[in-house]
mmCIF file of C-alpha atoms in Angstrom:
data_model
loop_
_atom_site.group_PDB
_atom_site.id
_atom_site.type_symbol
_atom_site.label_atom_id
_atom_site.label_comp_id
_atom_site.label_asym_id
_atom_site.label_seq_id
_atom_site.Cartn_x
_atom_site.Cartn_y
_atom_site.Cartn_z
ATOM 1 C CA UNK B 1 -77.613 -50.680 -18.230
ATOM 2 C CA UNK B 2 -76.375 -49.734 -21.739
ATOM 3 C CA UNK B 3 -73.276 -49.228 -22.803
ATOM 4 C CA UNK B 4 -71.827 -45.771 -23.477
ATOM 5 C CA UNK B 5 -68.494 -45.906 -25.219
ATOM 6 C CA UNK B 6 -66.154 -42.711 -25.886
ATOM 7 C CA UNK B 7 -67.345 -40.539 -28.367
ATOM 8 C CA UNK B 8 -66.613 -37.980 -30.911
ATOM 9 C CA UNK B 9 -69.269 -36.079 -29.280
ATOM 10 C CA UNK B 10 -68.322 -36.065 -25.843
ATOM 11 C CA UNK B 11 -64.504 -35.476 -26.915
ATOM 12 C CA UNK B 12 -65.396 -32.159 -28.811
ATOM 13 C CA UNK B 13 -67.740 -31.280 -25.499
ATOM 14 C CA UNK B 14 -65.434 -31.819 -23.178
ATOM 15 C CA UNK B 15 -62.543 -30.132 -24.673
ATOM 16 C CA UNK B 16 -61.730 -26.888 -26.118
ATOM 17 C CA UNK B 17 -61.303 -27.665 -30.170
ATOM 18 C CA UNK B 18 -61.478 -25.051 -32.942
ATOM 19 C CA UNK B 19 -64.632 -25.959 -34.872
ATOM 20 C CA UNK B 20 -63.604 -23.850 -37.523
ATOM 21 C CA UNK B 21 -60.224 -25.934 -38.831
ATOM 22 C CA UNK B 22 -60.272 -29.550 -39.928
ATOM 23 C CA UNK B 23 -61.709 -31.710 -37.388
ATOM 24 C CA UNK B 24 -58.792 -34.066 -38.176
ATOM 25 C CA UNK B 25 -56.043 -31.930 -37.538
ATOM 26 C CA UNK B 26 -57.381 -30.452 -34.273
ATOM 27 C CA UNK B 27 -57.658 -33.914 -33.147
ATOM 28 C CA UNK B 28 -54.189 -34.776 -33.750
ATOM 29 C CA UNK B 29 -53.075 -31.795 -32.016
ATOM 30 C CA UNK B 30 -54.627 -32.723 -28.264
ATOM 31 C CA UNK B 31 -52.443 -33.771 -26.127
ATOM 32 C CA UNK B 32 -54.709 -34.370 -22.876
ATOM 33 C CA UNK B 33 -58.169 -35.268 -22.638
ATOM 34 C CA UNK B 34 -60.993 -34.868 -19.520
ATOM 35 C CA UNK B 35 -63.926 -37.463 -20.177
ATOM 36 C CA UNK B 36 -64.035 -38.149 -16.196
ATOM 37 C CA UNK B 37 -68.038 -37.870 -14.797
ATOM 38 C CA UNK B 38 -69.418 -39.178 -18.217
ATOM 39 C CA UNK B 39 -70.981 -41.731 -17.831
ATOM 40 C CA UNK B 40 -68.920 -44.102 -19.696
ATOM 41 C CA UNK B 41 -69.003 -47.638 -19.484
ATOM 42 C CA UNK B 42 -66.792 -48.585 -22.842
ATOM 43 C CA UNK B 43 -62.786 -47.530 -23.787
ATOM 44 C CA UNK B 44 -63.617 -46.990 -27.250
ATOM 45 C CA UNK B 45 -63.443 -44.792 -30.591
ATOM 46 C CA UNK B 46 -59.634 -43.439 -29.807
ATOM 47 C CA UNK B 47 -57.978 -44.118 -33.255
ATOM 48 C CA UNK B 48 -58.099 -40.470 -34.039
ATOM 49 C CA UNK B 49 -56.127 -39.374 -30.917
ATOM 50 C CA UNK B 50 -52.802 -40.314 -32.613
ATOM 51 C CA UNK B 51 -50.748 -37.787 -30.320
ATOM 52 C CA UNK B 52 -52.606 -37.696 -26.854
ATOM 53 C CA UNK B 53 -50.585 -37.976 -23.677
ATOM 54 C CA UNK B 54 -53.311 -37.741 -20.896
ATOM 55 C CA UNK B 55 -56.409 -39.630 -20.565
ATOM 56 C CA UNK B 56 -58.584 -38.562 -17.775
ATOM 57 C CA UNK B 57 -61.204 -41.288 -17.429
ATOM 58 C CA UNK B 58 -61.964 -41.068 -13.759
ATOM 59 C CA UNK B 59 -65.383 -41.350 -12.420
ATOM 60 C CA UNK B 60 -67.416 -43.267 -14.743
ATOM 61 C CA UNK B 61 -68.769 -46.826 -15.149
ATOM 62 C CA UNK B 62 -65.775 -48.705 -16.838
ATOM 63 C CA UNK B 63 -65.532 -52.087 -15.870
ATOM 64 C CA UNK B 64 -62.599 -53.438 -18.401
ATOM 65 C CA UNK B 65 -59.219 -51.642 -19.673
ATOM 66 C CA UNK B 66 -59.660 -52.453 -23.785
ATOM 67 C CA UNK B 67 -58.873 -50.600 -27.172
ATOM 68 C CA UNK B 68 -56.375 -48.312 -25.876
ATOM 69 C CA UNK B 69 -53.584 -49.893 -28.590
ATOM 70 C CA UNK B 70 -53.696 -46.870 -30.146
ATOM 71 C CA UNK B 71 -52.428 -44.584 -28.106
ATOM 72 C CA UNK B 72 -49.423 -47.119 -26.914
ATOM 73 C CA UNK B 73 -46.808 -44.912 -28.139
ATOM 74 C CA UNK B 74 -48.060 -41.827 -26.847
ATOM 75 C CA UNK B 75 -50.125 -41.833 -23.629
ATOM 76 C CA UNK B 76 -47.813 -41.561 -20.528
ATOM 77 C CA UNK B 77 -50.598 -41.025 -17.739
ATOM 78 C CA UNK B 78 -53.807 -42.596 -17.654
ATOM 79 C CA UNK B 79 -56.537 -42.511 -14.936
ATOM 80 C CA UNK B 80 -59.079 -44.756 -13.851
ATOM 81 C CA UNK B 81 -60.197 -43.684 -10.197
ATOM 82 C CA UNK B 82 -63.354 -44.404 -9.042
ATOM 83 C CA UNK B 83 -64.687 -46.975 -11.725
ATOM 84 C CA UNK B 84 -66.448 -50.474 -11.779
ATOM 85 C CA UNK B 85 -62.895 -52.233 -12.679
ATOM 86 C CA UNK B 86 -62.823 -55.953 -11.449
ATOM 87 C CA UNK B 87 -59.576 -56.997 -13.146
ATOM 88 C CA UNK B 88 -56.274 -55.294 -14.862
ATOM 89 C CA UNK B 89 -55.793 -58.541 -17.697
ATOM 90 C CA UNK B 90 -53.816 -57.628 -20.224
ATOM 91 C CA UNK B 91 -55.166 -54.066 -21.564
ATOM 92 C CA UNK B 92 -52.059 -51.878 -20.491
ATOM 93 C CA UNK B 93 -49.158 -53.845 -21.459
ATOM 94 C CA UNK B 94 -49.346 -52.231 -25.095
ATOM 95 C CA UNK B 95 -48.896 -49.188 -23.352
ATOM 96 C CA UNK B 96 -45.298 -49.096 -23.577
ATOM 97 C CA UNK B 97 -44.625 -45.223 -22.716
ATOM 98 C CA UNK B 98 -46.906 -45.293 -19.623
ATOM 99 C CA UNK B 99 -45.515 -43.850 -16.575
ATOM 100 C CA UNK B 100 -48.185 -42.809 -14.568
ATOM 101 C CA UNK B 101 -51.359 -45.022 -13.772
ATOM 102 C CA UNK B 102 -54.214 -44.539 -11.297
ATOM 103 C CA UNK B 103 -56.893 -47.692 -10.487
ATOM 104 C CA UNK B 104 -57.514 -46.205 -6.750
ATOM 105 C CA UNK B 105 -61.168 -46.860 -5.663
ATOM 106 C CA UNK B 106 -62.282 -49.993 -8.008
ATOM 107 C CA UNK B 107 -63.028 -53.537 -7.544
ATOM 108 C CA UNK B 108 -59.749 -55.273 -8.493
ATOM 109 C CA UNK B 109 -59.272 -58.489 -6.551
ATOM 110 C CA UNK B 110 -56.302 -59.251 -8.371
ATOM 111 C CA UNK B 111 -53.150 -58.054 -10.080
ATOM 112 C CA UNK B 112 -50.080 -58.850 -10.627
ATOM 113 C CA UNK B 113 -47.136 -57.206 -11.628
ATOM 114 C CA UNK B 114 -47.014 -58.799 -15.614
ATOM 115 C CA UNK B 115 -50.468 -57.309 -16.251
ATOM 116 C CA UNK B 116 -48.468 -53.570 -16.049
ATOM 117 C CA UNK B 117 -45.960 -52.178 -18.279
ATOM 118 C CA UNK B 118 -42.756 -52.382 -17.322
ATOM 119 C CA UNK B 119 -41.452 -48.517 -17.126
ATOM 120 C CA UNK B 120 -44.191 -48.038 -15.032
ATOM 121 C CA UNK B 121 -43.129 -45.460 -11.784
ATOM 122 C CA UNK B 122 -46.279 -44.131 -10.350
ATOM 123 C CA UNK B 123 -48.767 -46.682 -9.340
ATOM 124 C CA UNK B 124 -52.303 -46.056 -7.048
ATOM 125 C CA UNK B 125 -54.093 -49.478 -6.429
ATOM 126 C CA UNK B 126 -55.909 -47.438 -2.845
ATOM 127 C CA UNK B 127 -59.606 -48.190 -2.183
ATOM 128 C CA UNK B 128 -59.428 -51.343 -4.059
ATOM 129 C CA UNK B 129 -59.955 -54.915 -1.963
ATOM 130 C CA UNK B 130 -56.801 -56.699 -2.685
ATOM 131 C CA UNK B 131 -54.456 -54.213 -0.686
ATOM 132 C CA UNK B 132 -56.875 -56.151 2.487
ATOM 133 C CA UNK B 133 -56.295 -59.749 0.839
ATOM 134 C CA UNK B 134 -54.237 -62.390 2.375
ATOM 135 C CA UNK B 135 -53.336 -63.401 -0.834
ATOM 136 C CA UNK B 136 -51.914 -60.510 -1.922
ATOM 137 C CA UNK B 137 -47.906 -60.204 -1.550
ATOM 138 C CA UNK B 138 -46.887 -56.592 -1.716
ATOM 139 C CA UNK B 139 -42.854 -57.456 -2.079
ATOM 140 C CA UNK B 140 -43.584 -60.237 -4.589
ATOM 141 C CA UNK B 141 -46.021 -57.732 -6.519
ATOM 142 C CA UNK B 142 -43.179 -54.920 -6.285
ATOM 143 C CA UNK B 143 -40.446 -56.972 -7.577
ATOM 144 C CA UNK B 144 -42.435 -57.276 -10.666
ATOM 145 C CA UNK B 145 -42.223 -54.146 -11.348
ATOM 146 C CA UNK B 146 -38.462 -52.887 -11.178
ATOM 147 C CA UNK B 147 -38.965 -49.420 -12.616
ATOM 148 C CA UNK B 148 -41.600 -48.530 -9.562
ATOM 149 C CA UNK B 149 -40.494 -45.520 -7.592
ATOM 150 C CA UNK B 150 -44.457 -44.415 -5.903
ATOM 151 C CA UNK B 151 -46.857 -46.809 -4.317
ATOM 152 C CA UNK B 152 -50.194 -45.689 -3.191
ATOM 153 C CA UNK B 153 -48.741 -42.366 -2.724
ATOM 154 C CA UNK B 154 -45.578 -42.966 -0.856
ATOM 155 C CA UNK B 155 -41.704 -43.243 -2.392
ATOM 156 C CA UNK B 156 -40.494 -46.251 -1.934
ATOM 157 C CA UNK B 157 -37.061 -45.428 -2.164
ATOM 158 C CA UNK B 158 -36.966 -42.523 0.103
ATOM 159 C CA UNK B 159 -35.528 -43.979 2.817
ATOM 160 C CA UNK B 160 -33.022 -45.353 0.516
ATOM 161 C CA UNK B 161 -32.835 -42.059 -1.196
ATOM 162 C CA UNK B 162 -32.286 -40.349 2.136
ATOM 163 C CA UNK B 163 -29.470 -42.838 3.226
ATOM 164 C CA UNK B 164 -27.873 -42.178 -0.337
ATOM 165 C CA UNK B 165 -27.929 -38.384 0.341
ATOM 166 C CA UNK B 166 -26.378 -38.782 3.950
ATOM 167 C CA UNK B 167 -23.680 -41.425 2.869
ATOM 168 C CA UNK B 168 -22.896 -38.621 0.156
ATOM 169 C CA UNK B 169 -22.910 -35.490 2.765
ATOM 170 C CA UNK B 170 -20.870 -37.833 4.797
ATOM 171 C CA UNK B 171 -18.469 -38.645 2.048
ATOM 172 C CA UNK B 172 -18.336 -35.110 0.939
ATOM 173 C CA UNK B 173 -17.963 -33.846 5.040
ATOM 174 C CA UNK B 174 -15.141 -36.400 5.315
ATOM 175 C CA UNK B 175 -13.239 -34.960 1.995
ATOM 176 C CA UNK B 176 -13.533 -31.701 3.486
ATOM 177 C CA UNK B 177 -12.155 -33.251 6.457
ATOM 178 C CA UNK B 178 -9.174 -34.844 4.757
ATOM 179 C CA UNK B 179 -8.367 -32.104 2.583
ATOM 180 C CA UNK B 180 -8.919 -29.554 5.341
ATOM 181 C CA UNK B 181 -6.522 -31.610 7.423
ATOM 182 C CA UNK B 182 -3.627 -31.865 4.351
ATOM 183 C CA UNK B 183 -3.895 -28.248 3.896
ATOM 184 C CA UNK B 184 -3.233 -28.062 7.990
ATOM 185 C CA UNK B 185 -0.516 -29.943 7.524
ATOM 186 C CA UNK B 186 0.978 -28.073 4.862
ATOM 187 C CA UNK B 187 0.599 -25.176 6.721
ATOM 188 C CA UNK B 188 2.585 -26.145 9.496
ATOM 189 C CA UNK B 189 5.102 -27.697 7.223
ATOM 190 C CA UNK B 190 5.417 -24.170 6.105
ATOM 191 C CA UNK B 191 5.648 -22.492 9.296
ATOM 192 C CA UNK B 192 8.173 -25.073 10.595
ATOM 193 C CA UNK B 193 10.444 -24.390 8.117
ATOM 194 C CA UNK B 194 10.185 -20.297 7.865
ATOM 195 C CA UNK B 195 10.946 -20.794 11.850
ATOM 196 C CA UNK B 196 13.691 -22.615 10.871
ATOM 197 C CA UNK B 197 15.218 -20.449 8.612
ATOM 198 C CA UNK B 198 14.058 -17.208 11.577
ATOM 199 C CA UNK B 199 15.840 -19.136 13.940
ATOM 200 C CA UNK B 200 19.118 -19.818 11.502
ATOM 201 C CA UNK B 201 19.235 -15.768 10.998
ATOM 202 C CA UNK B 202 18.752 -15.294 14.395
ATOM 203 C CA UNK B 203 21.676 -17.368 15.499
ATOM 204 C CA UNK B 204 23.766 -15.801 12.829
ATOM 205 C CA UNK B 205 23.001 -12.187 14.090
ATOM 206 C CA UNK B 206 23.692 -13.316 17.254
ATOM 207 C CA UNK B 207 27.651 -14.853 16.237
ATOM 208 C CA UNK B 208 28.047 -11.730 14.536
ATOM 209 C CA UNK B 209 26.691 -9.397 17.382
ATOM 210 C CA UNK B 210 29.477 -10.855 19.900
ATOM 211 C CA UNK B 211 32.147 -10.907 16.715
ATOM 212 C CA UNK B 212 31.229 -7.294 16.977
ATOM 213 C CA UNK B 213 30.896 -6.465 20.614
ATOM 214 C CA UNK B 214 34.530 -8.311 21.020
ATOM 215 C CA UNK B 215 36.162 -6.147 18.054
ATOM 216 C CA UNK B 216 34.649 -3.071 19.704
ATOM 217 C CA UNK B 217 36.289 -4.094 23.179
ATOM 218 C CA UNK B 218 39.768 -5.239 22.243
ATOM 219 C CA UNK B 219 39.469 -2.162 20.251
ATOM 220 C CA UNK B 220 39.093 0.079 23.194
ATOM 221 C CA UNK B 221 41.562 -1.908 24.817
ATOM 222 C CA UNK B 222 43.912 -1.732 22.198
ATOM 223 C CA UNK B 223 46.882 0.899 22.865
ATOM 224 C CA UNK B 224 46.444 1.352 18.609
ATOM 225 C CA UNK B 225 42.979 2.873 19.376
ATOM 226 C CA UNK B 226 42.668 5.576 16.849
ATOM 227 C CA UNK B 227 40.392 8.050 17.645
ATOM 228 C CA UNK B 228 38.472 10.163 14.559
ATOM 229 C CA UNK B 229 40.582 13.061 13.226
ATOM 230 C CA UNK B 230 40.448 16.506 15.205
ATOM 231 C CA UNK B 231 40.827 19.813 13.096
ATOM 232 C CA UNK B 232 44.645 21.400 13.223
ATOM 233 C CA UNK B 233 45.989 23.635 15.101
ATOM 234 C CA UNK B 234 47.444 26.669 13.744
ATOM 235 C CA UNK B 235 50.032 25.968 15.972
ATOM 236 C CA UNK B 236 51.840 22.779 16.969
ATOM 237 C CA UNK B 237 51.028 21.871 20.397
ATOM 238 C CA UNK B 238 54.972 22.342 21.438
ATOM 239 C CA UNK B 239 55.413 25.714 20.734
ATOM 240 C CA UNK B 240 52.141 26.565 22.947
ATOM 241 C CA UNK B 241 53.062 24.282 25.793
ATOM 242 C CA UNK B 242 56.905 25.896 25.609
ATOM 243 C CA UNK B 243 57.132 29.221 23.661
ATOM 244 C CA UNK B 244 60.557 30.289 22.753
ATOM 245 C CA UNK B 245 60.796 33.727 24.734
ATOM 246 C CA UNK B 246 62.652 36.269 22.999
ATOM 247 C CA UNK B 247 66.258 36.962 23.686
ATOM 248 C CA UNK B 248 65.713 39.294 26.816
ATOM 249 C CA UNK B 249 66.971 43.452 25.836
ATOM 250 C CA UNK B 250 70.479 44.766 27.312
ATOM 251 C CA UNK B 251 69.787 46.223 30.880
ATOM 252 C CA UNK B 252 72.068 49.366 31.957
ATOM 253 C CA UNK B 253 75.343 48.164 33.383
ATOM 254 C CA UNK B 254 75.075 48.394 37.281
ATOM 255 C CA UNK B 255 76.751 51.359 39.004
ATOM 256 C CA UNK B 256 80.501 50.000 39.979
ATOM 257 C CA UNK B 257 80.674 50.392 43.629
ATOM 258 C CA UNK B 258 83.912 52.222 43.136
ATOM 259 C CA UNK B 259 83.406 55.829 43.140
ATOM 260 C CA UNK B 260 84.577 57.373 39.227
ATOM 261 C CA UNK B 261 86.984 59.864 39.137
ATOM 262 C CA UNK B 262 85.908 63.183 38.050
ATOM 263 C CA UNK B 263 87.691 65.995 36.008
ATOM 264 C CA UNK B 264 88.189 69.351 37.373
ATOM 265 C CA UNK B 265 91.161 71.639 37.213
ATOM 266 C CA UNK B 266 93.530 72.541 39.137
ATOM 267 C CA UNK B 267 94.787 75.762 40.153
ATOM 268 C CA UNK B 268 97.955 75.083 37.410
ATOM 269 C CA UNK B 269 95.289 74.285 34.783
ATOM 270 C CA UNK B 270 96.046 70.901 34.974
ATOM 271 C CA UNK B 271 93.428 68.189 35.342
ATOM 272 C CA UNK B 272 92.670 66.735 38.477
ATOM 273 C CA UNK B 273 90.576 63.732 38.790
ATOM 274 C CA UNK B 274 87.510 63.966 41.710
ATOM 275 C CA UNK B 275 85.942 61.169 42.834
ATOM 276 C CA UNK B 276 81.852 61.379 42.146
ATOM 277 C CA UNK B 277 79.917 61.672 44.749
ATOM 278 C CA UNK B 278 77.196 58.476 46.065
ATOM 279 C CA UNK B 279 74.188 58.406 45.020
ATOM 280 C CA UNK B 280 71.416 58.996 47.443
ATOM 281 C CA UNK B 281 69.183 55.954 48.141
ATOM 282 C CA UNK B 282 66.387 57.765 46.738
ATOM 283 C CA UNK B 283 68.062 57.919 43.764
ATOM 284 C CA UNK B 284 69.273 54.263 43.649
ATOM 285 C CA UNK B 285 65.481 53.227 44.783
ATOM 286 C CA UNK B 286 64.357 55.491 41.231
ATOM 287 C CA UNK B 287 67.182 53.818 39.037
ATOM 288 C CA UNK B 288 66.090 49.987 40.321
ATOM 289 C CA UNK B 289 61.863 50.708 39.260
ATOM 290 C CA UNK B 290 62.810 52.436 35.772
ATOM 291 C CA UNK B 291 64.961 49.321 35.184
ATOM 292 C CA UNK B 292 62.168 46.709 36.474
ATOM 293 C CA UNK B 293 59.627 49.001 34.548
ATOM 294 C CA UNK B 294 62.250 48.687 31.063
ATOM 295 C CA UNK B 295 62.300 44.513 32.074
ATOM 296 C CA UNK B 296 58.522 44.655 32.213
ATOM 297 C CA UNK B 297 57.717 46.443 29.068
ATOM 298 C CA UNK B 298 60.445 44.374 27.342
ATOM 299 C CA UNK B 299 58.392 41.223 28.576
ATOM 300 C CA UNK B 300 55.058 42.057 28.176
ATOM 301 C CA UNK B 301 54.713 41.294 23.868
ATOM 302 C CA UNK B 302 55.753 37.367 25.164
ATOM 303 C CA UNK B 303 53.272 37.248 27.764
ATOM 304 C CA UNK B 304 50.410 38.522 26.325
ATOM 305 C CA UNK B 305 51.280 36.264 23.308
ATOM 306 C CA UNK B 306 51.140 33.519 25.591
ATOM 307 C CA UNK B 307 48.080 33.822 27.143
ATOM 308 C CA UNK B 308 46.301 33.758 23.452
ATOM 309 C CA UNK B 309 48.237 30.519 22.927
ATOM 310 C CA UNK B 310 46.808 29.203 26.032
ATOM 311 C CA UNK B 311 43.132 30.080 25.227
ATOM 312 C CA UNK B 312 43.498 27.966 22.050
ATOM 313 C CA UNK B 313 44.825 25.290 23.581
ATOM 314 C CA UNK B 314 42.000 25.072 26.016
ATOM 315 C CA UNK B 315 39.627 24.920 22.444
ATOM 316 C CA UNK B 316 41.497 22.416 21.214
ATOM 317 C CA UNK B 317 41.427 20.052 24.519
ATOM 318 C CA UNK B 318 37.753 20.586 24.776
ATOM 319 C CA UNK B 319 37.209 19.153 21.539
ATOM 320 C CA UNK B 320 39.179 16.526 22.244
ATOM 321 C CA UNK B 321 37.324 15.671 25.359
ATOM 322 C CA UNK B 322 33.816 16.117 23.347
ATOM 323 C CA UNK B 323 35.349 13.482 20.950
ATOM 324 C CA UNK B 324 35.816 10.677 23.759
ATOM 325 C CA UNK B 325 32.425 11.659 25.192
ATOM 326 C CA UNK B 326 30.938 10.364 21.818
ATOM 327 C CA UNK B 327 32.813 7.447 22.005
ATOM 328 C CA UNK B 328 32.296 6.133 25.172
ATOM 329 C CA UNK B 329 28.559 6.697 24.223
ATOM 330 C CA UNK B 330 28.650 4.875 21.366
ATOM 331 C CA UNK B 331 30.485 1.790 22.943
ATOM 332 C CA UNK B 332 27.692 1.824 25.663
ATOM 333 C CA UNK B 333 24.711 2.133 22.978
ATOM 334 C CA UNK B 334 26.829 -1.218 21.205
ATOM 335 C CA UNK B 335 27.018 -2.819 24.739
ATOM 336 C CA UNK B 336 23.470 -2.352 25.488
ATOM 337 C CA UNK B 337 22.427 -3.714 22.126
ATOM 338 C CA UNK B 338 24.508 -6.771 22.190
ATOM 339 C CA UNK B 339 22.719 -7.591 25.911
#
């Protein structure tokens, strides 16, 4: 079978290049490269692909990993799948930014984990016949290779990664925890003392209330009581209850139960003295009523003067009565508040 290496032909078939600009400088400017289902036998002809990142060499005839020195400071994934490759040897460890490889469905019998650069993470070695060898120690080979975070497809830190996520939940659940159980404890701190201080007014009201209550009582009971101001009187309360009457008028003398001597002359023209006749009772019975009628008329200015008196001092004593109403209400209100 002859050999067909990589070409300049098959890289400008296989990917887009402007044929228009300096071959050279569209070269350097390719980052990836498909040369998978080629036909290709031989890693070769690669010196011009100074900045190339991804190699896609998958499904050709390759049998050895050579002459890829030139793109060790550059390529980061490379791809082998489905080749003729027998054995790794020592054609990757120049590749000193590779990250990425794929060797799934070749021939290797053996590898180990010097023959591989050492930031490699990504790693495929499925399909080949040394994943069913008895010789082949999958810890030992992973050791090797320190930097390895996928094999064959699967994270082999996950588990790992999923403990390191729960321990961290778990921490950050029990901070909450703590910090939710500080605050608590502040908070009742706080309450504590504000029903403290409630309960220290409350007490003090309390002292003060009965301080109060007693004043008001001994108050009452006092005989010192004094009782809020009532208007005054336009008189004084002594002259109403006992009004000087007035000095009472001269009656008519009574009749003298001697009979008065009456004039007359005599038949000498002298005087002689007859005594006047009685009265009639009618006419004693019409001298007593015009002198009861003179005592009545002489009393009446005193009596009517009186009764005005007395209808101002029944004002006067039923605002005095209001006022000790409203204060035997408000001792009751204070009594009932104190309870």
């Amino acid at each position: 079978m002859a050999e067909l290496p990589i070409s300049l032909e098959l890289i400008l078939k296989k990917n887009k290049i402007n044929k228009e600009s300096s071959l050279e400088v569209e070269l350097m400017k390719i980052k990836r490269i498909w040369l998978d289902r080629c036909g290709i036998t031989l890693i070769d002809n690669l010196e011009l692909l100074g900045n190339v990142t991804h190699l896609y060499l998958g499904n050709n005839s390759i049998s050895v990993i050579e002459n890829l020195e030139s793109l060790g400071t550059t390529l980061q994934h490379l791809s082998l799948q489905q080749n003729q490759i027998v054995t790794v040897g020592e054609g990757l460890i120049c590749l000193d930014k590779l990250v990425s490889l794929d060797l799934s469905e070749n021939l290797i019998e053996n590898i180990s984990g010097e023959e591989l650069p050492e930031r490699l993470s990504i790693l495929s070695l499925m399909g080949n016949p040394i994943l069913k060898s008895d010789n082949f120690n999958e810890e030992d080979f992973l050791d090797d290779l320190p930097n390895l975070t996928v094999f064959n497809g699967e994270n082999l830190y996950e588990d790992e990664e999923e403990d390191e996520k729960k321990e961290i939940e778990q921490d950050s659940l029990q901070s909450a925890t703590r910090k939710l159980r500080e605050d608590s404890k502040l908070r009742q701190e706080l309450i504590a003392e504000g029903h403290s201080e409630n309960v220290k007014v409350i007490e003090q009201l309390k002292k003060e209330m009965e301080a109060y209550k007693i004043d008001v009582r001994s108050s009452m009971q006092s005989s010192t009581f004094e009782s809020p101001p009532l208007r005054p009187m336009s008189r004084d309360l002594p002259s109403i209850l006992s009004p000087t009457p007035p000095p009472p008028r001269p009656l008519s003398p009574p009749a003298s139960t001697k009979r008065p001597l009456s004039s007359q002359k005599t038949k000498k023209g002298s005087q002689i003295l007859e005594p006047i006749k009685p009265r009639s009772p009618k006419t004693r019975s019409t001298t007593g009523r015009l002198a009861t009628e003179e005592l009545d008329i002489s009393l009446r200015p005193t009596l009517d003067q009186a009764l005005v008196d007395t209808s101002e001092l029944d004002s006067y004593l039923g605002e005095v009565r209001g006022r000790f109403e409203e204060l035997r209400t408000e001792c009751a209100r204070l009594e009932q508040r104190d309870e």
